[in-house]
Tab-separated table of C-alpha atoms in Angstrom:
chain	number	residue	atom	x	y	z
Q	1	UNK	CA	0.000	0.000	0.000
Q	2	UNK	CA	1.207	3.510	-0.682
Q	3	UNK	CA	2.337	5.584	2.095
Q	4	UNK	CA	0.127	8.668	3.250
Q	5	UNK	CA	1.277	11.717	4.964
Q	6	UNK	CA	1.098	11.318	8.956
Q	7	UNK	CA	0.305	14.645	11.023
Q	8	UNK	CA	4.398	14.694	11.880
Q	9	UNK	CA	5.555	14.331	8.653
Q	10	UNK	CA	7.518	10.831	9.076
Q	11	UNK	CA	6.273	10.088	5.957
Q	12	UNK	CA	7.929	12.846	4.091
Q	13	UNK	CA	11.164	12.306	5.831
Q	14	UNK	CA	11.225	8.526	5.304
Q	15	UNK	CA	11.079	9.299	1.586
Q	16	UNK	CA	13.554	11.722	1.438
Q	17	UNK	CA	16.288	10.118	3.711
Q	18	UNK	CA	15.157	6.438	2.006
Q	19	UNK	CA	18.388	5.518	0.050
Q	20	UNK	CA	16.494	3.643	-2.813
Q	21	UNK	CA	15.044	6.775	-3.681
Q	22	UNK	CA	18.138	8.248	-4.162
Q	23	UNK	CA	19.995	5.697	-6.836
Q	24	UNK	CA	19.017	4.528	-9.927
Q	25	UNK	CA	17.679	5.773	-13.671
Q	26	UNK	CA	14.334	7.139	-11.320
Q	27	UNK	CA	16.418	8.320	-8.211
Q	28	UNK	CA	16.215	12.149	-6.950
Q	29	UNK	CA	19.004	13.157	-8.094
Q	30	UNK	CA	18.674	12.029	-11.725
Q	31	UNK	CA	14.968	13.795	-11.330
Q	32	UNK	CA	16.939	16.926	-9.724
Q	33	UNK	CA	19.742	16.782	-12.984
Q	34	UNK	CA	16.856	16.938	-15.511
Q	35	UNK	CA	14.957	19.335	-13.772
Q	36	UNK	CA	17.870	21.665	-13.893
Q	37	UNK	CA	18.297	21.209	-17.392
Q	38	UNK	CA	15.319	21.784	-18.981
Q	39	UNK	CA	15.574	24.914	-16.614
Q	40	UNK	CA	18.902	26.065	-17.042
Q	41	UNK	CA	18.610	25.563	-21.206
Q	42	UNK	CA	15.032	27.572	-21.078
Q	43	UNK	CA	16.688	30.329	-18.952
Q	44	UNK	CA	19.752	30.442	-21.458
Q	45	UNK	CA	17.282	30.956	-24.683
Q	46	UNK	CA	15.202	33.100	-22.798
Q	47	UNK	CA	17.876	35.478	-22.713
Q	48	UNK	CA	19.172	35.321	-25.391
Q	49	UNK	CA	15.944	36.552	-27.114
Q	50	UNK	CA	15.026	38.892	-24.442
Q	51	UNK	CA	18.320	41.240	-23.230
Q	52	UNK	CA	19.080	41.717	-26.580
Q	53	UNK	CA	15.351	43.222	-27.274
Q	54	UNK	CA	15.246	44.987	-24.198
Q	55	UNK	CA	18.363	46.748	-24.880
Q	56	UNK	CA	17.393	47.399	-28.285
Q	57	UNK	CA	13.648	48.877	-27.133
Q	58	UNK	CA	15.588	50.905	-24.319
Q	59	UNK	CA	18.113	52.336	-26.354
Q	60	UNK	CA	15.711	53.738	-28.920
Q	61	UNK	CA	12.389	53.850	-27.792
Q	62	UNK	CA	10.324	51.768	-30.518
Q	63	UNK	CA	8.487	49.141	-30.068
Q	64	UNK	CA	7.561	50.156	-26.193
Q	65	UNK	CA	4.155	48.500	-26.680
Q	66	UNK	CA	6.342	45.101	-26.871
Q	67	UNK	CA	6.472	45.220	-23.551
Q	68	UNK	CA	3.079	46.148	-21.880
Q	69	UNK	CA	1.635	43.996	-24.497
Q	70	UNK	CA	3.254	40.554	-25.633
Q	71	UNK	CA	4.818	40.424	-22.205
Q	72	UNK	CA	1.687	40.665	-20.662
Q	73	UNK	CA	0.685	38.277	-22.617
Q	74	UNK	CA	2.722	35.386	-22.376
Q	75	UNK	CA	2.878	35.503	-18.935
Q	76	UNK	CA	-1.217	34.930	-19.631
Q	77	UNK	CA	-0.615	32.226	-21.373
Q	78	UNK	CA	-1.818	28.700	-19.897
Q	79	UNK	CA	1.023	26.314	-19.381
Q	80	UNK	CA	-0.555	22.910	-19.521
Q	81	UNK	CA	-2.725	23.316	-22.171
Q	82	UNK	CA	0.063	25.214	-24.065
Q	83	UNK	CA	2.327	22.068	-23.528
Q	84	UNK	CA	-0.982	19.258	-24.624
Q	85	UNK	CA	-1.499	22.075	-27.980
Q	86	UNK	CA	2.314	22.008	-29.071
Q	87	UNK	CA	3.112	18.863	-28.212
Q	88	UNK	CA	0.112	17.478	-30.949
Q	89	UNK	CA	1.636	19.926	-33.697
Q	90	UNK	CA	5.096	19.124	-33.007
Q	91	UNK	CA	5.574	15.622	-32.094
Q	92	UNK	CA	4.911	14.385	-35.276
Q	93	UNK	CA	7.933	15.890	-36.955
Q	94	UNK	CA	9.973	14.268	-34.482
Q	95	UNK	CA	9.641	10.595	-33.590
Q	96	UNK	CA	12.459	10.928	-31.058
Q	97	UNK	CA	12.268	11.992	-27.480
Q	98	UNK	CA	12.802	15.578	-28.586
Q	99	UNK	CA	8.947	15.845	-29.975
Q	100	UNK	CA	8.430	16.008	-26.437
Q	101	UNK	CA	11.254	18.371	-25.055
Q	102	UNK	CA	11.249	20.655	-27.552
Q	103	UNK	CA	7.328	21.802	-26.567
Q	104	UNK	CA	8.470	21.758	-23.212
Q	105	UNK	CA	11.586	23.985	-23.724
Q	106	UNK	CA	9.110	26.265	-25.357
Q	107	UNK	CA	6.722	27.037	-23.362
Q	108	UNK	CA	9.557	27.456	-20.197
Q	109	UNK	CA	10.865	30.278	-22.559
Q	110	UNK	CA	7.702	31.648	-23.133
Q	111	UNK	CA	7.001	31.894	-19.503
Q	112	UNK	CA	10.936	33.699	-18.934
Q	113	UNK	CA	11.047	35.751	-21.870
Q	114	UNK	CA	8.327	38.534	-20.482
Q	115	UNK	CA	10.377	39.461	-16.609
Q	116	UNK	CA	13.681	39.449	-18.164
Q	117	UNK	CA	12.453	41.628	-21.385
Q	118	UNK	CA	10.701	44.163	-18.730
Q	119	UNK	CA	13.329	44.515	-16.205
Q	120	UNK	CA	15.905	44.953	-18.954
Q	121	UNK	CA	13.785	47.309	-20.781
Q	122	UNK	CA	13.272	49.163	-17.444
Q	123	UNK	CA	16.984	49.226	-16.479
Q	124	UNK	CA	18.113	51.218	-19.579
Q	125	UNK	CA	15.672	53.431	-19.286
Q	126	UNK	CA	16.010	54.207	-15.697
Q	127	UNK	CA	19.518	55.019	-16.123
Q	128	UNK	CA	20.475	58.693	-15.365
Q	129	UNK	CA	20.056	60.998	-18.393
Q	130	UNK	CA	23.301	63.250	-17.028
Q	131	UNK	CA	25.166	59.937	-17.078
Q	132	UNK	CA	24.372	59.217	-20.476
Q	133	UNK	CA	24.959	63.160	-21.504
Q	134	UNK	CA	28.300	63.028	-19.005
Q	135	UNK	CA	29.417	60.348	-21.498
Q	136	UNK	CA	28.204	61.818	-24.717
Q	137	UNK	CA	30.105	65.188	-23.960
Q	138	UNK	CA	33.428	63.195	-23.590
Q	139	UNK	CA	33.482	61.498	-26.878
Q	140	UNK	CA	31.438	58.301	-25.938
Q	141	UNK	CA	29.728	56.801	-29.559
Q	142	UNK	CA	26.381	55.536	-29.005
Q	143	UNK	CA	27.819	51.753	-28.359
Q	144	UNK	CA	30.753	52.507	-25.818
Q	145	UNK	CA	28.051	54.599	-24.026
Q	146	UNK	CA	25.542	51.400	-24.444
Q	147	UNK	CA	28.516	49.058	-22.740
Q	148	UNK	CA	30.218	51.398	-20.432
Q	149	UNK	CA	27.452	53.385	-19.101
Q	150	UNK	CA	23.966	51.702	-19.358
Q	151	UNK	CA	24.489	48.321	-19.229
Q	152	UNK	CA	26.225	48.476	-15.955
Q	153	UNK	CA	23.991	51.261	-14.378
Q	154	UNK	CA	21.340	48.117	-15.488
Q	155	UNK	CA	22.634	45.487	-14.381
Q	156	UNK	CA	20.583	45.588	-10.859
Q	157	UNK	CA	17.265	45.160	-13.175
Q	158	UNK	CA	18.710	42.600	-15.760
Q	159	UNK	CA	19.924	40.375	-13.036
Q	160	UNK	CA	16.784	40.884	-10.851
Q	161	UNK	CA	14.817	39.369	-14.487
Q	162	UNK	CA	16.879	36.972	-14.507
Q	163	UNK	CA	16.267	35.544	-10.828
Q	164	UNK	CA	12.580	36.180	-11.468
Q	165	UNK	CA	12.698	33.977	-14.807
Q	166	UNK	CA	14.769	31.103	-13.223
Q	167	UNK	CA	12.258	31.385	-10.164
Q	168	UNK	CA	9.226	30.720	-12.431
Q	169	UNK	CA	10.893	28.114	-14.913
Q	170	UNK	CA	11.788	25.844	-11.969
Q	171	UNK	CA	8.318	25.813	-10.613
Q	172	UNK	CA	6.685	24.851	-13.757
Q	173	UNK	CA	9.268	22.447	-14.979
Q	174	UNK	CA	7.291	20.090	-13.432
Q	175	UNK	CA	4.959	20.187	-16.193
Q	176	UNK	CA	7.897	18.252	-18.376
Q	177	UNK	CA	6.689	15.192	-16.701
Q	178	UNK	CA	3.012	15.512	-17.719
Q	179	UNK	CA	4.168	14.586	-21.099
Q	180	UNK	CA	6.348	11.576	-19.827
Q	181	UNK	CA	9.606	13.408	-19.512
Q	182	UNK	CA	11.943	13.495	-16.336
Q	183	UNK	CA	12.409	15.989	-13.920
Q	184	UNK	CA	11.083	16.491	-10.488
Q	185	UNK	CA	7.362	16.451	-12.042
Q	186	UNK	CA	7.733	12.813	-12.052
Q	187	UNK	CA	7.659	12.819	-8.072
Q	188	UNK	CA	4.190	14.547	-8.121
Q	189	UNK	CA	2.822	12.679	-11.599
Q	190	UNK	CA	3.927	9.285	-9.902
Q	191	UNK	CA	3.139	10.093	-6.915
Q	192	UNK	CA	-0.819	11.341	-7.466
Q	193	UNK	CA	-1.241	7.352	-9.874
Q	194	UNK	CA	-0.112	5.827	-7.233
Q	195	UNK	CA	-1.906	8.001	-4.762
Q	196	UNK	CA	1.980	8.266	-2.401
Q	197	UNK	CA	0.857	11.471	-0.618
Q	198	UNK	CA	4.935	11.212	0.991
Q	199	UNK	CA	6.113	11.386	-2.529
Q	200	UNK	CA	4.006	13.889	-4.373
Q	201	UNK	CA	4.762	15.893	-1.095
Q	202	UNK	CA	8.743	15.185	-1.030
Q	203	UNK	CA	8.604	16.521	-4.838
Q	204	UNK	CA	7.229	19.498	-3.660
Q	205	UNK	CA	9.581	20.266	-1.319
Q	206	UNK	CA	12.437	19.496	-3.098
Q	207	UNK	CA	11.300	21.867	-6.052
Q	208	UNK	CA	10.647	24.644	-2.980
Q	209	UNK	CA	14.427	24.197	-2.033
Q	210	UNK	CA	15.771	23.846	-5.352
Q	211	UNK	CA	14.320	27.365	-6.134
Q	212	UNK	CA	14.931	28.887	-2.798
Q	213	UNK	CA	18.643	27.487	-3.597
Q	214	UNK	CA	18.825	29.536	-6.966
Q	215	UNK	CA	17.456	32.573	-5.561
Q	216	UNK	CA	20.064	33.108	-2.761
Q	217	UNK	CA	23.043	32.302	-5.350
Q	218	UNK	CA	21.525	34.812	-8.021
Q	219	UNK	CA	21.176	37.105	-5.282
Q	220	UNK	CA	24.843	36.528	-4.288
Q	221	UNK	CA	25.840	36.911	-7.971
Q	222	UNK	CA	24.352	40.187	-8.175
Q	223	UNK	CA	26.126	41.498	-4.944
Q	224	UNK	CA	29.458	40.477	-6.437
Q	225	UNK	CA	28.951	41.012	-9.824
Q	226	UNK	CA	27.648	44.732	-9.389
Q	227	UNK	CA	29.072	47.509	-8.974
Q	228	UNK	CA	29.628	49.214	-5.392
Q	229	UNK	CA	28.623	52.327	-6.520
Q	230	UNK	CA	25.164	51.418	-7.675
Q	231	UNK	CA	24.170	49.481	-3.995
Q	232	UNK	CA	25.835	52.288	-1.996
Q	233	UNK	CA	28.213	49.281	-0.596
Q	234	UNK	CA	31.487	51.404	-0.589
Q	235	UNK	CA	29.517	54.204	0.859
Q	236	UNK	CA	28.450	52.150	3.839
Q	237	UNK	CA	31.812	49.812	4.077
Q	238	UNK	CA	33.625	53.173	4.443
Q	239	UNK	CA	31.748	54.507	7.161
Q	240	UNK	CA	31.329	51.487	9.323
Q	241	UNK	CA	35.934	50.884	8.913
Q	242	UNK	CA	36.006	54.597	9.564
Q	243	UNK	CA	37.251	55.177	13.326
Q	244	UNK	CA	35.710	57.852	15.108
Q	245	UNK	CA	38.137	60.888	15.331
Q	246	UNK	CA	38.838	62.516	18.756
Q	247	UNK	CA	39.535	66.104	19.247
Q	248	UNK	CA	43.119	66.293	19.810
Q	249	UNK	CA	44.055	68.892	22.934
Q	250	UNK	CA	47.403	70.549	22.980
């Protein structure tokens, strides 16, 4: 008989800390290896489409209804039945395994594409117009202002997209296993057939921590990655080593 949740939560534990859940083709951490891929390739395409359009529609302005309109759109869009549509129309063309990852991959990018293309969008604009003039007035063309000025003055907003994007795409990666792929879905797809309230449970937790795990290294990216300057670290660093001067009495 499958095992049910008790009101301690031995249940949950025993199936995490069980080590014949942890080996084999099924085991967690193949589940947690193909979650992460799917994510990590969806997050990669994602941006690849969207900084360079955000940067584009920030630099110059046109096509700002890009942004208040597809993006709000996508992120509209419903995941499941996106998957079941695309996986008909595709699947055909491909009698391999890839009929089925490719509609996956697709609709992960269609659910990163929209924070990543705002935020980026939203950093270049939001930099400081005397920056941007500062740098004009010196000799700066438009594309050594673009990589010296704006993109770093961005980078807060580009990297926040990005932790946004990965956030989502982890939590609906699970939907991979709907359509008989891997990934931590297969805990809660498995575990619902077989009706294993521990294991449907377990995946859920383990897809909590994996993205809880993503956000606080993103977030410790960021701190290292930007500058000082623009989180007011040097300002604060300074005046916490500072000593405190005493009057000096002759």
């Amino acid at each position: 008989m499958a095992d049910t949740v008790d009101p301690q939560g031995g249940g949950i534990v025993n199936y995490l800390f069980d080590p014949r859940h942890w080996t084999g083709a099924d085991g967690i951490p193949t589940l947690i290896g193909e979650h992460l891929l799917y994510s990590l390739i969806a997050l990669a395409i994602a941006a690849v489409i969207a900084v360079p359009l955000g940067i584009y529609i920030g630099v110059t302005g046109k096509g700002v209804f890009l942004i208040a309109g597809l993006a709000n759109a996508l992120r509209a869009l419903p995941s499941v039945g996106l998957l079941i549509l695309l996986v008909l129309l595709i699947s055909p063309a491909f009698p391999s395994k890839m009929g089925y990852i490719l509609p996956s991959l697709i609709v992960l990018v269609l659910l990163a594409v929209p924070p990543i293309l705002t935020n980026t969008y939203a950093g270049v604009r939001a930099v400081d117009a005397a920056a941007v003039d500062a740098a004009r007035g010196m000799g700066f063309r438009t594309m050594k202002i673009l990589t010296d000025v704006q993109l770093p003055c961005s980078l807060p907003l580009v990297l926040s997209g990005v932790r946004s994007a990965l956030l989502q795409i982890i939590s609906t990666a699970t939907i991979a296993a709907y359509i008989s792929l891997g990934g931590l879905g297969r805990l809660l797809i498995d575990g619902k057939a077989q009706n294993d309230y521990s294991q449907m449970v377990a995946g859920a937790v383990l897809v909590a921590l994996l993205a809880l795990f993503f956000d606080q290294l993103l977030a410790f990216i960021t701190r290292r990655v930007v500058s000082p300057g623009l989180t007011r670290r040097t300002i604060k660093s300074a005046s916490i080593a500072e000593p405190a001067k005493t009057p000096v009495t002759v």
